[in-house]
Amino acid sequence: MYHKGNKVSLLPLQAFDECIQNICDKLTYCTLELYKNIIRELPPTPSKFHYIFNLRDLSRVYNGMVMTNTEQYTEIKLFVRVWRNECLRVFHDRLINETDKTLVQGHIKNLIQEHFSEDLEYIMRDPILFGDYRNTLVESEPRVYEDIQDYEASHALFREILEEYNEVKTQMKLVLFDDALEHLTRVHRTIRMNRGHALLVGVGGSGKQSLTKLAAYTAGCEVFEITLSRGYNETAFREDLKVLYHKLAIENKKTVFLFTDAHVAEEGFLELINNMLTSGMVPALFADDEKESVLNQLREEALKMGSGPSKESIWQFFVNKSANNLHIVLGMSPVGDTLRTRCRNFPGLVNNTGIDWFLPWPPQALLAVAQSFLGESSMIPEEHLTQVINHVCMVHSSVGEYSKLFLQKLRRSNYVTPKNYLDFISTYASLLEDKDAYILSQCKRLEGGLDKLKEASVQLKELNVKLAHQKVVLAEKSSACEILLQEICTNTAVAEEKKTMAEDKAKEIEEQNKVIAVEKADAESSLAEALPALEAARIALQDLEKSDVTEIRSFAKPPKQVQAVCECILVMRGYKEISWKSAKGMMSEANFLRSLMEMDCDSIHTSQVKTVRGFLKSLNTTLEEMQAISRAGAGMLKFVEAVMGYCDVAKEIKPKREQVARLERNFFQSKRELERIQNELEAIQKELGALGEKYDSAISEKQQLQKEAEVMERRLIAADKLISGLGSENERWTEDLEELKQRRVRLLGDCLVCAAFLSYEGAFSWDFRNEMVYEVWQRDVVERGIPLSQPFRVESLLTDEVEISRWGSEGLPPDELSVQNGILTTRASRFPMCIDPQQQALNWIKKKEEKNNLKISSFNDPDFLKQLEMAIKYGFPFLFQDVDEYIDPVIDNVLEKNVKGAEGRQVIMLGDKEVDYDPNFKLYLNTKLSNPKYSPSVFGKAMVINYTVTLKGLEDQLLSVIVGFERKELEEQRERLIQETSENKRLLKDLEDSLLRELATSTGNMLDNVELVQTLEETKAKASEVFEKLKLAENTAVDIDKLRDGYRPAAKRGAILFFVLAEMALVNSMYQYSLASYLEVFDQSLRKSLPDSVLAKRLKNIMDTLTYNVYNYGCTGLFERHKLLFSFNMTIKMEQPEGRAPQEELEFFLKGNLSLEKSARKKPFPWLPDQGWEDIIRLAQLFPTEFGTLPDDMEKNPEEWKNWYDLDGPEQVPFPMKYKDNLTSFQKLLLLRCFRLDRVYRAVTDYVDITIGEKYVQPPVISFEAIFDQSSPNSPIVFILSPGSDPAGDLMKLTERLSFCSSRLKFLAMGQGQELVALQLLETAVTRGHWLMLQNCHLLVKWLKDLEKALEKITKPHPEFRLWLTTDPIMDFPIGILQKSLKVVTEPPNGLKLNMRATYFKISHQILTNCPHPAFCSLVYVLAFFHAVVQERRKYGKIGWNVPYDFNESDFLVCMEILNTYLTKAHTQGDEKIPWGSLKYLVGEVMYGGRAIDSFDRRILTVYMDEYLGDFLFDTFQPFHFYHSKDVDYKIPPDGPKDVYVAEIESLPLANTPEVFGLHPNAEIGYYTQAARDMWTHLIDLQPQTGESGGGISRDEYISQVAQDIQTKLPAVFDLDVIHKELGKEVQPTAVVLLQELERFNRLVQRMAAAG
């Protein structure tokens, strides 16, 4: 091996410097030494299954070393450092803990110190990072495998590479902390090696895939992954592999095939991977035609590369090329046994890969990641940043520790992965942001309201000042207005007087006017007669022309007539001189004619008229004559005559006219008087108007002032109302605002703890959550000085009372755990995976999301993907129910919320399909499994939430049931109160919001907004009313709770009993009970328990009835061997709350002394068992008060203890010394455990009997009528079969007894091909009310899931429908069916008395009276006794029967029929002799003996026949006894009805000694010892682990301790020479065998000693 290694090492190193070549021998020697040390000191173990080192690993060391080049490595120290790196990569990277890593590093250091001590410091310098990625981004530069020196350099290089990767590929957010750089460098090195493959082992979320993708990109490789879709199988996998090989060989692409455990849809996939790792190819991957196509595409290239032309050569070229381009990186989880099994089945996974074991992130990694994500956050103040980051790291580490404790104590898994850590950080950041924004908005809201109230307060002060001033001004204005008003009144009186005068004067004028008008009319009518002539004269004048006048004027001496006419005109015109000259002068006037025409005739005087008339008279000339003389003269004559005519008339009417003129004068005078008065009136009115305006102005001003005063008054009232009305609000809001500001500061710590709660706490139980959140994390936050609310509650930040009340109305229990679960379900960043054995979460989610169009499916539904796709697309909630431990990886992307795309259009990959993603989509997963074992990846992807009901939570629920039954009105009032309180709280919140909104949105002066003030008043009134209601409700709630608490003891008992029932599932997976079915038993117990007016008595009745009903209900579905366990567990659980049977005592009773070290005090008596003495010492140490002096007491009174120890039944007699009086019933069990293990089982029976009653150790007899009464159409009856049981016959008899038509009872024996038939029969039975019995369901376990679905779909079955199922007890029976079913175990009862009681229960009185023979009843009793004996003997193992036989009820029934037949025949024939021979033969040899295959067993049966059957049975002189002793007498009762025999059975003792069966008393020691051990084993499973059993150490450490303990006990080897001498020369054959065995034994001992 050395030479081979040396040779290998020398080959590639010949080009190196001589100094490097010279150290080859040393390095080879060091490598082999290291290899030997590792093989010796690190052997494979179950947890280190991959510690398999072979020559391949040596070659890998050298493969790494030949990646170096001559230019770079010129010094020894450089090359030795490479050697160290390669050894670490090959041997060290796969190690699973720091101890092993330190060991290997120590060996390497020692070897370097020994051979290269001068360069030790340089070679051993850490970190050691070798890779060729320095020039990754510079394609022109060659890659050199070199020492990267330190993390900073590596980080800088990979940061640059990551940035480029994110530009061209899907973005990855990686924090390159030191540990990540280590793993990245390792994976990159493996990929860069020729045909290098890697196995990366780490829990889900460790970063295996991300680092591989980056390493592949760095190495210049593409990444190939398969995408799982529904129904993805090996055929689909092979198709994907063809695509991969096409890339590798045809496209010549270097490819990393990334394959994780999530991709292992079938284990067969790993067979193909194994082939790829070992040979580079998958056998028979390509069909012949596909193979041909591949060869054709590669032929030319292969020939160029020197391959032969044959198909085989080209195929080999294809395989080699593919293998050279292929790098497989496997990402596996180390959790559970899966990886170990796979590595064992597929050795290539270990042998052909470089293994890199990912340990949990170190503290530096946690710090780096937290710093990266939180360091830049503006929400975290600088002074707290470091402490916040340190706390985040502490939380993550603490969850890991608590997860170990959780597994140890409760055997429940919780995995904490880096994914949880990242989720924690992102949840913290988003929670901080959201809550800060929310508080900020709340602050603004309150500030808005307070500002308005402040504004109102300021206005109130201003208004008071203004109003006082306004009142003074208003008073002044009012008096000024009064003075004005008086002045106006005076003036108005004067004006009124004047007005009256004016009116009177106007009337007078009007009268005058009327008189004038009459007079005037009269005068004018007279005048009118003259006027036409005058007018005619004037017209005549018009006819004259100027020339005519000129003509007259020209006369020196005019005609006499003309002169006379002219003189008349002169007179008329009032000329003094009457002459022609004057006339000529007159006529020479320019407008002479016009002046004539316009002459005022009225002004002509009477004298003038006289004169003119004289002239005319003297003229004595007619008009015609004048016409002849002178045309102008004629015209003037005519005019003169006319005027004279007019003057005559005018003379007559002159008085009238004068009268008229006088009247008119008076009229005008009056008119002037009137005008004067009117002017005065007008002046007064103007003055009045001015005064009026002045008054109006004053009044208006006064009104304005009045109005302003009123507004001010109103505003004052409004402000007063606001300030006094909202005074309490103002105070509260001010406090709230201050509190909010404080809360905003405290958000830093609050969100920190809440984010941790949301990210980590889902899977933990209530106790663990409480301790982690409120003790560890909260204390750490406070100690670090990070602001935190006090008292801090998770609920106060993450939800509110209104929401909790709504959840309650939707069916979520109101206890704190359920509320926390509600928060986790609705607020966590991951989709919830509810562990929900009682289906409370399922019912809540269904109710909660019902209105949102919830879609429900399961992974067994063929179309679940289609439904899920629709839900994702349209934003509906989706619920996967009945999820088991396998979650289809096809939904991984949905679980991880791997959403791509921007806000506008988001998509998600569902399997191989891209689906539009609606952000409203919610996914819920729900499992009925009470303790599922999910992988770490599930914990990383989903929020695993433990919905298992707690004792306290169930107690509260049952309390509601009891109070609802006992005090319905009280419970209704409480529920109503809860509803009202919830509604009122919501209303109060809404009203407050309304108040603040109204205040904030009011515009203008809010004091004028009457509506606002009114609304605020109403709102305030309502709020006060609601507040009062809430106060009242609070008091009422206290009263109601006080009354309800009276019933709490019964609720507590009910909760305890449910948990006792539920825990039985840990004993056998068939014992599944749902809360719903338990509640039916609970209701039934309430109805059947005796009523009593005294509460204490009523409670006792309820508790007794309930306890017994639950016992009966449980026992019906339990095997006999578990019934006492059930009773005992029930007793303990009921005793412990009362302070009896404390947990410490119970722990000792179950486990005894577990110490591997022997006690220093030697065992005083040889008769005492070794372990017994160790237990006694431990008992004395644990309970010094009761047992402190026990070892001393024993040594003082050995005789008394020995006598007690030797008794057949020590538990039945008083204990020695003081222990008979000083111990409780349970403590006596502890003492008995130390001495007589074989009597513990009997003592437990006695303990149950003493503590809760004998009926709890006498399980009920299975009655099919009772089973039928308890059943319903919705719950199937499941018969859990035991050997020899056949319920079908009993069911047929039941139909007869119930007169149920036998044709409606359908049987179907399940088996291959019966699935559809069964479902069709079920469908028919449901609709028609048949009874359907499906037998042997265990043969079709997978189909039972379909049956479960079919049962769930049944909504309205026929009331007579019943489904009966029979099955063997199996692990995989669907929990859903078991939980809702009534389980029945048909197995003979344990104990002679109970067996006979069960037998007689099924014998009717009619059967016993059918046979007329007087001996029949007695012989039936003998037969029943015999039947019980042969069945009871089975429990004694080989002592009872050499072969265990399934004697069953049918054997007894047939024998009874035989008995009936023979005795009836004998009686009919009058034969007094009973045919004993025939009966013995048929019963002993045929019916029972027919089963016996062992001759000794048949002999026993024959003896029993001889002992139990014969005339001696009826011998009165010497009565027959089956068994007789001083304590008990098993005899045949006197002949009589059935009741006599039943009474005899009831008088028998519950327990019997083996002597009754004819066995030695010691026969039961083995049975009882094993029974006690089995019971302890199961009870230990039911207890929370206290850590005593393992002391907090790991499984490997525990095994190591046991191994060391065994080593210390190894005996010395036998001296064979001495033995030879003792045997002498004549050695017998047996002695030869002995010597051979001793020789082998010596070898075994020596090997075991050496192994240490």
PDB file of C-alpha atoms in Angstrom, residues 381 384 432 435-436 439-440 442-443 446-447 733-751 786-790 797:
ATOM      1  CA  PRO A 381     -31.686  52.745  16.810  1.00  0.00           C
ATOM      2  CA  HIS A 384     -29.608  49.053  20.411  1.00  0.00           C
ATOM      3  CA  LEU A 432     -41.437  46.373  13.214  1.00  0.00           C
ATOM      4  CA  LYS A 435     -46.514  48.064  13.769  1.00  0.00           C
ATOM      5  CA  ASP A 436     -44.558  51.308  13.677  1.00  0.00           C
ATOM      6  CA  ILE A 439     -48.853  53.176  15.807  1.00  0.00           C
ATOM      7  CA  LEU A 440     -47.850  56.267  13.845  1.00  0.00           C
ATOM      8  CA  GLN A 442     -52.912  55.820  15.604  1.00  0.00           C
ATOM      9  CA  CYS A 443     -50.837  58.665  17.010  1.00  0.00           C
ATOM     10  CA  LEU A 446     -55.321  60.766  18.377  1.00  0.00           C
ATOM     11  CA  GLU A 447     -53.273  63.905  17.802  1.00  0.00           C
ATOM     12  CA  TRP A 733     -56.509  59.996  24.472  1.00  0.00           C
ATOM     13  CA  THR A 734     -53.697  62.010  25.986  1.00  0.00           C
ATOM     14  CA  GLU A 735     -52.701  58.967  28.028  1.00  0.00           C
ATOM     15  CA  ASP A 736     -53.178  56.723  25.002  1.00  0.00           C
ATOM     16  CA  LEU A 737     -51.077  59.025  22.872  1.00  0.00           C
ATOM     17  CA  GLU A 738     -48.346  59.046  25.459  1.00  0.00           C
ATOM     18  CA  GLU A 739     -48.669  55.288  25.782  1.00  0.00           C
ATOM     19  CA  LEU A 740     -48.512  54.891  21.983  1.00  0.00           C
ATOM     20  CA  LYS A 741     -45.383  57.005  21.853  1.00  0.00           C
ATOM     21  CA  GLN A 742     -43.892  54.820  24.559  1.00  0.00           C
ATOM     22  CA  ARG A 743     -45.117  51.718  22.779  1.00  0.00           C
ATOM     23  CA  ARG A 744     -43.463  52.928  19.613  1.00  0.00           C
ATOM     24  CA  VAL A 745     -40.183  52.972  21.486  1.00  0.00           C
ATOM     25  CA  ARG A 746     -40.943  49.590  23.057  1.00  0.00           C
ATOM     26  CA  LEU A 747     -41.816  48.089  19.681  1.00  0.00           C
ATOM     27  CA  LEU A 748     -38.144  47.303  19.324  1.00  0.00           C
ATOM     28  CA  GLY A 749     -38.329  44.615  22.000  1.00  0.00           C
ATOM     29  CA  ASP A 750     -41.999  43.708  21.584  1.00  0.00           C
ATOM     30  CA  CYS A 751     -41.599  42.907  17.894  1.00  0.00           C
ATOM     31  CA  ILE A 786     -33.803  46.693  24.752  1.00  0.00           C
ATOM     32  CA  PRO A 787     -37.113  48.548  25.365  1.00  0.00           C
ATOM     33  CA  LEU A 788     -39.944  46.090  26.065  1.00  0.00           C
ATOM     34  CA  SER A 789     -43.542  46.446  27.270  1.00  0.00           C
ATOM     35  CA  GLN A 790     -44.211  45.375  30.844  1.00  0.00           C
ATOM     36  CA  LEU A 797     -49.281  43.061  19.933  1.00  0.00           C
TER      37      LEU A 797
END
